[in-house]
Coordinates of C-alpha atoms in Angstrom, one line a residue:
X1 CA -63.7 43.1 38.8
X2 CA -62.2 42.4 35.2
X3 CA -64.2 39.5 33.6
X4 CA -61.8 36.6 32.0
X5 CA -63.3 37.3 28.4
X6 CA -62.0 41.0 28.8
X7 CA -58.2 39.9 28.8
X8 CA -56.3 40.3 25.6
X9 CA -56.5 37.4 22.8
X10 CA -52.5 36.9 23.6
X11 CA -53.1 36.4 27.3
X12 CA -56.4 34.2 27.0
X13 CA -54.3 31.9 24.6
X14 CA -51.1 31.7 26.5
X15 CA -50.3 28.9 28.9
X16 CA -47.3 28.8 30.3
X17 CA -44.8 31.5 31.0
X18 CA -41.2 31.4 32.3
X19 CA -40.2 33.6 36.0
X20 CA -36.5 34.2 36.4
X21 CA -35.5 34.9 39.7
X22 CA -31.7 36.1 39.1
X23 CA -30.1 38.6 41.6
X24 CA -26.9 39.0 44.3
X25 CA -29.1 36.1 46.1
X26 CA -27.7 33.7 43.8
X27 CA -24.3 34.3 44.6
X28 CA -24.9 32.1 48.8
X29 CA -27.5 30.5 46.9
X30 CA -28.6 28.2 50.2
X31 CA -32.1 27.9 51.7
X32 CA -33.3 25.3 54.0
X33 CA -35.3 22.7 51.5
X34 CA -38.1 22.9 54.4
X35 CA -41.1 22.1 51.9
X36 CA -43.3 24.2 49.6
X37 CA -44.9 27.3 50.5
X38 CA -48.4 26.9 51.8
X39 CA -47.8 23.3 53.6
X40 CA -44.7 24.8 56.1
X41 CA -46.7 26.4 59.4
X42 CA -46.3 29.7 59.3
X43 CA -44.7 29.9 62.8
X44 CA -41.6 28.5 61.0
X45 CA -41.6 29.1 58.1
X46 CA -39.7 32.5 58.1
X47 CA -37.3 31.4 60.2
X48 CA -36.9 28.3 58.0
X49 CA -37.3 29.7 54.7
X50 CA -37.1 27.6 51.7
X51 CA -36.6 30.6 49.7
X52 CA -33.3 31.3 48.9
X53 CA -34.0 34.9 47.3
X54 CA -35.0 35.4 50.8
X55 CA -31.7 34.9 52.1
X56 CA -31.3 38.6 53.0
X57 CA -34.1 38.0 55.3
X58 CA -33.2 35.2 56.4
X59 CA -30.0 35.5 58.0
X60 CA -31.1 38.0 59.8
X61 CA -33.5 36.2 62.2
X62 CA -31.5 34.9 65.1
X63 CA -30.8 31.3 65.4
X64 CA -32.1 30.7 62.0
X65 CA -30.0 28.0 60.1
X66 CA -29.4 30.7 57.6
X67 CA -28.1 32.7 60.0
X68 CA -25.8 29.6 61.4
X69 CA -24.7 29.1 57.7
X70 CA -24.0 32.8 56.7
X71 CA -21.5 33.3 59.9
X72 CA -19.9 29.9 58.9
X73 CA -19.6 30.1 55.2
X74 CA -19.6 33.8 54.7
X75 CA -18.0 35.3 57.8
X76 CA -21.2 36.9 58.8
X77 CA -20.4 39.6 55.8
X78 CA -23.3 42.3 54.7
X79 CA -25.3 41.2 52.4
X80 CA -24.6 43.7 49.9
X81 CA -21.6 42.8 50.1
X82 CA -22.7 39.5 47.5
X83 CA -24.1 42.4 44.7
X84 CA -20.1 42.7 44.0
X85 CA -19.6 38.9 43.8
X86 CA -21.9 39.0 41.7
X87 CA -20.4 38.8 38.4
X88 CA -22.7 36.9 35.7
X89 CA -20.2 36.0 33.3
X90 CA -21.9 33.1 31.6
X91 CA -25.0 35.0 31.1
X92 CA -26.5 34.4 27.9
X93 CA -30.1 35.7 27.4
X94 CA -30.0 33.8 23.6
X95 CA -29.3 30.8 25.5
X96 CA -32.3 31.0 27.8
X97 CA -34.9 32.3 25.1
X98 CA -33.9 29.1 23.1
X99 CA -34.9 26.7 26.7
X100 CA -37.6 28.8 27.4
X101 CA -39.4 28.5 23.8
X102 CA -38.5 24.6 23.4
X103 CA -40.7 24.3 26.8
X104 CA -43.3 26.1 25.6
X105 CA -43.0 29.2 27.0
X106 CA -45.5 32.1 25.6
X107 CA -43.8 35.1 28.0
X108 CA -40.9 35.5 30.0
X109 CA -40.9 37.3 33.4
X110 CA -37.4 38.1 34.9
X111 CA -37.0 39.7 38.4
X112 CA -36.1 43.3 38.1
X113 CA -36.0 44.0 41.5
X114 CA -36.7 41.7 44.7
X115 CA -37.1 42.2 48.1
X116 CA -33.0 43.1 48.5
X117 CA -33.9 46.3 46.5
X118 CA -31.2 45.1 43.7
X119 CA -32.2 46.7 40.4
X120 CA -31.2 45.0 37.6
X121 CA -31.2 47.8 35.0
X122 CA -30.3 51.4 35.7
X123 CA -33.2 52.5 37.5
X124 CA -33.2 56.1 38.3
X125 CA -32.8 57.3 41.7
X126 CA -29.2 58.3 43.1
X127 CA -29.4 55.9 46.0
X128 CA -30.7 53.0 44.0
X129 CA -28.3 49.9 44.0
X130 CA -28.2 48.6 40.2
X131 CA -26.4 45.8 38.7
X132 CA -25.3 48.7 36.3
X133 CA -23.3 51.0 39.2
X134 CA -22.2 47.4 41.4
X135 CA -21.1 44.1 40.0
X136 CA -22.4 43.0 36.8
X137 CA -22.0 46.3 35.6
X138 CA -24.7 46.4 33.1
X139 CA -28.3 46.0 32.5
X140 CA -29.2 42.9 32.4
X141 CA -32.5 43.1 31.4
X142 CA -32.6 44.5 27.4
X143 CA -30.4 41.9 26.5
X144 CA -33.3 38.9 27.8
X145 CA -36.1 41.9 26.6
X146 CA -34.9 41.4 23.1
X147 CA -33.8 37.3 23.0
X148 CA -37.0 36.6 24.9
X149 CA -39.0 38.7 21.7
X150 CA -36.4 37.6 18.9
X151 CA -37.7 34.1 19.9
X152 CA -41.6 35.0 19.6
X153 CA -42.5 35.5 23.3
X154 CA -43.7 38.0 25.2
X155 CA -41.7 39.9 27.7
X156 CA -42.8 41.4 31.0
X157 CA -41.2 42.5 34.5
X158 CA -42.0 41.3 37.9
X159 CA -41.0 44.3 40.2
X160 CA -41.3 44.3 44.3
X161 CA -43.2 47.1 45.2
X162 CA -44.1 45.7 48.8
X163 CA -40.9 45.6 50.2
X164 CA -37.6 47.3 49.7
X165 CA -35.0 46.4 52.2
X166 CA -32.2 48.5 50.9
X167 CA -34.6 51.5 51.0
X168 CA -35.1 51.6 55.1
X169 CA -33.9 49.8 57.5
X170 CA -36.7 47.2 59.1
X171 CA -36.9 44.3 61.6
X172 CA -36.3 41.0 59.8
X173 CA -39.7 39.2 58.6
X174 CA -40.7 36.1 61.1
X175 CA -44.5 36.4 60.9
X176 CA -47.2 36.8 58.0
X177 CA -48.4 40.0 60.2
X178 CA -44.9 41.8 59.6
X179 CA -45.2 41.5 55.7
X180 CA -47.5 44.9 56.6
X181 CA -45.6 46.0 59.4
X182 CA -42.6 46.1 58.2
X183 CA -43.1 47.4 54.7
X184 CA -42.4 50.8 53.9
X185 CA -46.0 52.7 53.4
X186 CA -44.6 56.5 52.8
X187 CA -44.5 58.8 50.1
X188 CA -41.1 58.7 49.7
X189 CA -41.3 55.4 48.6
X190 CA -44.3 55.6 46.8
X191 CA -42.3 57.8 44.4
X192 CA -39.2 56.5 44.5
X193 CA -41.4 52.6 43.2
X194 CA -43.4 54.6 40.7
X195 CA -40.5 56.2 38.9
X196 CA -38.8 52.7 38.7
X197 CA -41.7 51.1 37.4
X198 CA -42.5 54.1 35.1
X199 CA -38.9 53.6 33.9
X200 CA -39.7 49.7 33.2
X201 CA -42.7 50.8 31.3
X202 CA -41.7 53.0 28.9
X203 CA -37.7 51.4 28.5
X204 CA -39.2 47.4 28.1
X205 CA -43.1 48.1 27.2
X206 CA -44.1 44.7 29.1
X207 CA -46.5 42.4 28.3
X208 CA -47.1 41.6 31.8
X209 CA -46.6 44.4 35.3
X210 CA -46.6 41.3 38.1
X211 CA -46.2 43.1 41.5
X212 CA -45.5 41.5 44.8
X213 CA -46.6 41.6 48.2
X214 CA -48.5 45.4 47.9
X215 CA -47.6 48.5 47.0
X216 CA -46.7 51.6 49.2
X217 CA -49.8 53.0 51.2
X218 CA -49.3 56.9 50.3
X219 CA -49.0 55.7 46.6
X220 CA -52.7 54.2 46.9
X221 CA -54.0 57.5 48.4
X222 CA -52.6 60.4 46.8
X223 CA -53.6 58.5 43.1
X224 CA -49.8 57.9 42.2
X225 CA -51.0 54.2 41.7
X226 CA -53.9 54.9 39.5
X227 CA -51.9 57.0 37.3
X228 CA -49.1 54.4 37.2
X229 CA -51.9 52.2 35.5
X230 CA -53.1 54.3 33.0
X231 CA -49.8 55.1 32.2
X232 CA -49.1 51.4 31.6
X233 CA -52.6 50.6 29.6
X234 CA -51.4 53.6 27.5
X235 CA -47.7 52.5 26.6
X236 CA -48.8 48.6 26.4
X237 CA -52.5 48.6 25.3
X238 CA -52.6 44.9 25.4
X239 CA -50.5 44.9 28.9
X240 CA -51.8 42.5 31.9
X241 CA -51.5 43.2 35.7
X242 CA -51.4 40.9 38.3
X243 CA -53.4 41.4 41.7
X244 CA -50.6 42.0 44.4
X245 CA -51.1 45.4 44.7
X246 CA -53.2 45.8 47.9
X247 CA -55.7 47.3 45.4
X248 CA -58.5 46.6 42.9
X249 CA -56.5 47.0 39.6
X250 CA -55.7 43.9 38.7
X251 CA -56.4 41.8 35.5
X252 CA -56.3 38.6 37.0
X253 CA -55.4 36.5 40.0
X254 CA -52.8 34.3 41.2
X255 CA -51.6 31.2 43.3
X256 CA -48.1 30.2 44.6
X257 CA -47.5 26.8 45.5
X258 CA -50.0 26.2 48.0
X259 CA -50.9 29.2 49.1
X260 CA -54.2 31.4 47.9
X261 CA -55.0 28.4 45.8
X262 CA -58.6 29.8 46.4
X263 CA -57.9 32.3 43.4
X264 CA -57.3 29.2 41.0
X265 CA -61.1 29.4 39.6
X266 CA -62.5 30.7 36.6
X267 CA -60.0 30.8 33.8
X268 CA -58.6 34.5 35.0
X269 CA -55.5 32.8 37.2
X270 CA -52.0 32.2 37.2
X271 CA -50.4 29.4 39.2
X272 CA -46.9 30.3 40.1
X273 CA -44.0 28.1 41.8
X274 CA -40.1 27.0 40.9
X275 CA -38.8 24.1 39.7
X276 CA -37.8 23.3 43.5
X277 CA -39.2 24.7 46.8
X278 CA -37.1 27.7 46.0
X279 CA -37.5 31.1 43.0
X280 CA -34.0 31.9 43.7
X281 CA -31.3 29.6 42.4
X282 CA -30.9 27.1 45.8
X283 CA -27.6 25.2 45.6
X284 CA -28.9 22.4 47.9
X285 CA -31.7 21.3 45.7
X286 CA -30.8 18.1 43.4
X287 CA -32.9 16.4 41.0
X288 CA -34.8 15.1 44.2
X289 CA -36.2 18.0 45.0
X290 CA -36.9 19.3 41.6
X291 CA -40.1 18.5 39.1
X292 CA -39.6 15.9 36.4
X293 CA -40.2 16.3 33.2
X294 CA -43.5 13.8 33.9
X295 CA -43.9 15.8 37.0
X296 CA -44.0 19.3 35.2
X297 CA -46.1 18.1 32.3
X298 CA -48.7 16.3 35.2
X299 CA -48.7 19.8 36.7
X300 CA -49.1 22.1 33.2
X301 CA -51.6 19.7 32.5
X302 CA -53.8 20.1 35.8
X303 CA -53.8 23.7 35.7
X304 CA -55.0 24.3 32.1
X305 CA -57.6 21.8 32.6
X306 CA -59.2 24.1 35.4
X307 CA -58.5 27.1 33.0
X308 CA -55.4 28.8 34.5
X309 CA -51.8 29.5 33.6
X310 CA -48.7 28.5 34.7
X311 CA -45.8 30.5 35.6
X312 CA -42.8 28.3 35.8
X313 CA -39.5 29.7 37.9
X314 CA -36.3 29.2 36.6
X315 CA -33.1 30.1 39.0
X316 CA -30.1 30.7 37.3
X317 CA -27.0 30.6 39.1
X318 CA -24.4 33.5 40.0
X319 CA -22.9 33.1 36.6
X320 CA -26.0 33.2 35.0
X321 CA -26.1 29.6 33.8
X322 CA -29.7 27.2 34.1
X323 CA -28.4 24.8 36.5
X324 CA -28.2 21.6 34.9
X325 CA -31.1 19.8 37.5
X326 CA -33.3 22.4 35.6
X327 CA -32.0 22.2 32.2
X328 CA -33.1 18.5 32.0
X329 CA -36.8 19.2 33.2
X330 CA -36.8 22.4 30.9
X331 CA -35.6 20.0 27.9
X332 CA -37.4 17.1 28.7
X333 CA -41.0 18.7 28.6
X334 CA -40.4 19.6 25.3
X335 CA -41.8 16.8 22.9
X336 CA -44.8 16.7 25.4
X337 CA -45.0 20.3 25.0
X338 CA -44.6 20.5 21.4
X339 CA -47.6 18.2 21.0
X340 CA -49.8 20.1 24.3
X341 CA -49.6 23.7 22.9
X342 CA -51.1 24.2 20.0
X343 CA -54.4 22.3 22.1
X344 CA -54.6 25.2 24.6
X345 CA -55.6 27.7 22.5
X346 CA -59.3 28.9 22.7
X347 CA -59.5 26.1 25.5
X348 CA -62.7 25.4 27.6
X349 CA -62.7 23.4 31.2
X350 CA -64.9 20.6 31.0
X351 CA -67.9 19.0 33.3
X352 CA -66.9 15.5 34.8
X353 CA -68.8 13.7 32.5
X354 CA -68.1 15.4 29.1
X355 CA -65.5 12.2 28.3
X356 CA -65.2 8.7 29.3
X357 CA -61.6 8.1 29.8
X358 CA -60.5 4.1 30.3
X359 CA -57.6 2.3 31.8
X360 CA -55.8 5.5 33.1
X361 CA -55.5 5.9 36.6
X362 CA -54.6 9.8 35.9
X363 CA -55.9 12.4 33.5
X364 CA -57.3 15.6 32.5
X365 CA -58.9 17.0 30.1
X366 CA -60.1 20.4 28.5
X367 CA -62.6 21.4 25.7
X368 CA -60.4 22.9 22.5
X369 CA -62.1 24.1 19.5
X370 CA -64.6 21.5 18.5
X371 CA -62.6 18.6 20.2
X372 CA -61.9 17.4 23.5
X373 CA -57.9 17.2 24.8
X374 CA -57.0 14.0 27.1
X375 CA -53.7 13.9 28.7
X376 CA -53.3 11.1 30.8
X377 CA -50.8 8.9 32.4
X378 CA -50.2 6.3 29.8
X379 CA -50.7 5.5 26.4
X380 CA -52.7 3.2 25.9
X381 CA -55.8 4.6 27.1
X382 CA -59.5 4.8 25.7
X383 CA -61.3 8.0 25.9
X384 CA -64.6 9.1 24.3
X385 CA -66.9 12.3 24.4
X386 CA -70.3 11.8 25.6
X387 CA -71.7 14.1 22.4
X388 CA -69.4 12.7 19.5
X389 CA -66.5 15.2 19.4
X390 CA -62.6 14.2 18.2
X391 CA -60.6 13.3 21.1
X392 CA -57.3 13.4 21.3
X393 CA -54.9 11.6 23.8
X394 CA -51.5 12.4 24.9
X395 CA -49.3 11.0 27.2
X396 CA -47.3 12.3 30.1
X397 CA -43.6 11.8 29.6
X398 CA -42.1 8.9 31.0
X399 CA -40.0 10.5 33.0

């Protein structure tokens, strides 16, 4: 397995990257705010999804609350029928690169595809459904490609090689066993993924290839996989891939809320979860349910002290505006971020008694250079290093 030392300098260095889950999902934009993935028992949590890019899903398990709220809401219409409403006339990719860099953001991930089998650029295949043939009409990828860079980030694609529901028809999800049941495993598939991904490859050249859930079984066996890869380390030399392949080819390993939290060791992780319970923009989620700026900076924190990354979801709406709830998080972290950063760098996780840290009843800390990095709960704290090294304190956002 790839060793952390072995990922490029870019990658080692980075800390915190933006997901955007955008898609025809956003348009109901409604999930059940049933808790965070991981702490939800599984024998409810399908059917009480607090996932609104899910929704598709969702609504399709009987007597589900989504269900209940599709049929009164939506008059029960197909869900396809929400790519059309789908108009995003507010979208403005400047915009979000702007956000995204004042929180600190090293790369940018967007959703080009989710579980719906919406393609957000004009991915080949005649029977693909693209935001360029149905309601945006246009790609809406190059334009974020090409803020996202303009603003000194790094760009890559999440893609959803596991499941496909506009490619064969399936029984809705309800159980974690039906994630591999109901997934479709053939070669058809398995060509029609690799030519999208190929597609993303050579049109966007992404930092980062994150696939979810697994990829098609025939694509595993007859090597299409493999050469997907090398096709990718070719075009992107510096590239990263995630581990959600149902393979070993990954780079390094990763967490959502939590769930497979046992993959948050080492410094080869990512940590990934929304703003909210929800990826997909979830119209019933106030500032309640969504991280503070104290409560995102807590978080960033916590993870980089252990040697990991974040990756931080942001849900746009239908129009293609950062909802307000998580323009003010986004905003708010940034003084605390301006001052983190440039101490994550080259960063080290520390042994327990490294640094003496007084009257804080929270903190964490991580080696940087030749000094030691506290952030802690307050400010007037007293911290030391048991072998004489700078320390330097910050404090968590008030709010």
């Amino acid at each position: 397995m790839p060793h952390p030392d072995s990922l490029p300098t870019w990658a080692q260095d980075a800390s915190l990257g933006i997901f955007v889950h955008w898609g025809a999902y956003s348009v109901p934009a409604w999930a059940e705010t049933t808790g965070a993935l991981g702490t939800v028992p599984e024998e409810t949590w399908f059917t009480h999804n607090a996932y609104a890019e899910w929704y598709a899903n969702t609504i399709r398990i009987p007597g589900s609350p989504a269900a209940a709220h599709h049929d009164t809401v939506h008059g029960g219409r197909p869900y396809h029928a929400f790519l059309d409403q789908w108009q995003a006339e507010n979208y403005d990719p400047s915009d979000w690169a702007r956000l995204f860099r004042g929180a600190g953001a090293d790369y940018v991930i967007p959703v080009t595809k989710h579980h719906d089998g919406i393609c957000l650029w004009d991915a080949p295949g005649s029977q693909t459904p693209t935001t360029v043939a149905a309601g945006p009409r246009r790609d809406l990828l190059d334009p974020l490609a090409r803020a996202t860079r303009q603003a000194g980030m790094r760009f890559g694609v999440y893609y959803s090689g596991g499941l496909d529901w506009a490619f064969a028809e399936h029984p809705p999800i309800t159980r974690d066993e039906d994630l591999d049941t109901h997934r479709p495993i053939g070669a058809d598939y398995a060509a029609y993924a690799s030519a999208h991904v190929a597609d993303l490859i050579d049109r966007y050249r992404p930092s980062v290839l994150w696939n979810d859930i697994n990829w098609p079984d025939a694509g595993k066996e007859d090597g299409s996989l493999e050469r997907l890869l090398v096709h990718y380390r070719e075009v992107v030399p510096d590239g990263i891939v995630n581990d959600r392949w149902g393979a070993p080819v990954w780079d390094y390993r990763t967490s959502e809320y939590a769930h497979d939290v046992a993959n948050e060791a080492g410094s080869n992780w990512e940590h990934t979860r929304g703003l909210g319970f929800s990826f997909g923009f979830n119209q019933v989620e106030d500032a309640s349910l969504t991280l503070s700026p104290r409560e995102l900076a807590r978080l960033y924190a916590d993870i980089v002290s252990r040697g990991g990354r974040l990756l931080l979801n942001v849900g746009p709406d239908a129009s293609g505006r950062i909802p307000e709830v998580q323009r003010r998080t986004l905003e708010g972290v940034g003084e605390f971020m301006a001052g983190a950063k440039p101490l994550t760098t080259r960063r080290r996780p520390l042994t327990g008694d490294a640094v003496t840290v007084r009257g804080a009843d929270w903190w964490r800390t991580w080696s940087h250079g030749d000094q030691i990095v506290v952030v802690a709960d307050r400010e007037d704290v007293h911290a030391q290093s048991a072998d004489g090294r700078t320390v330097t304190v910050l404090a968590l956002p008030q709010e």
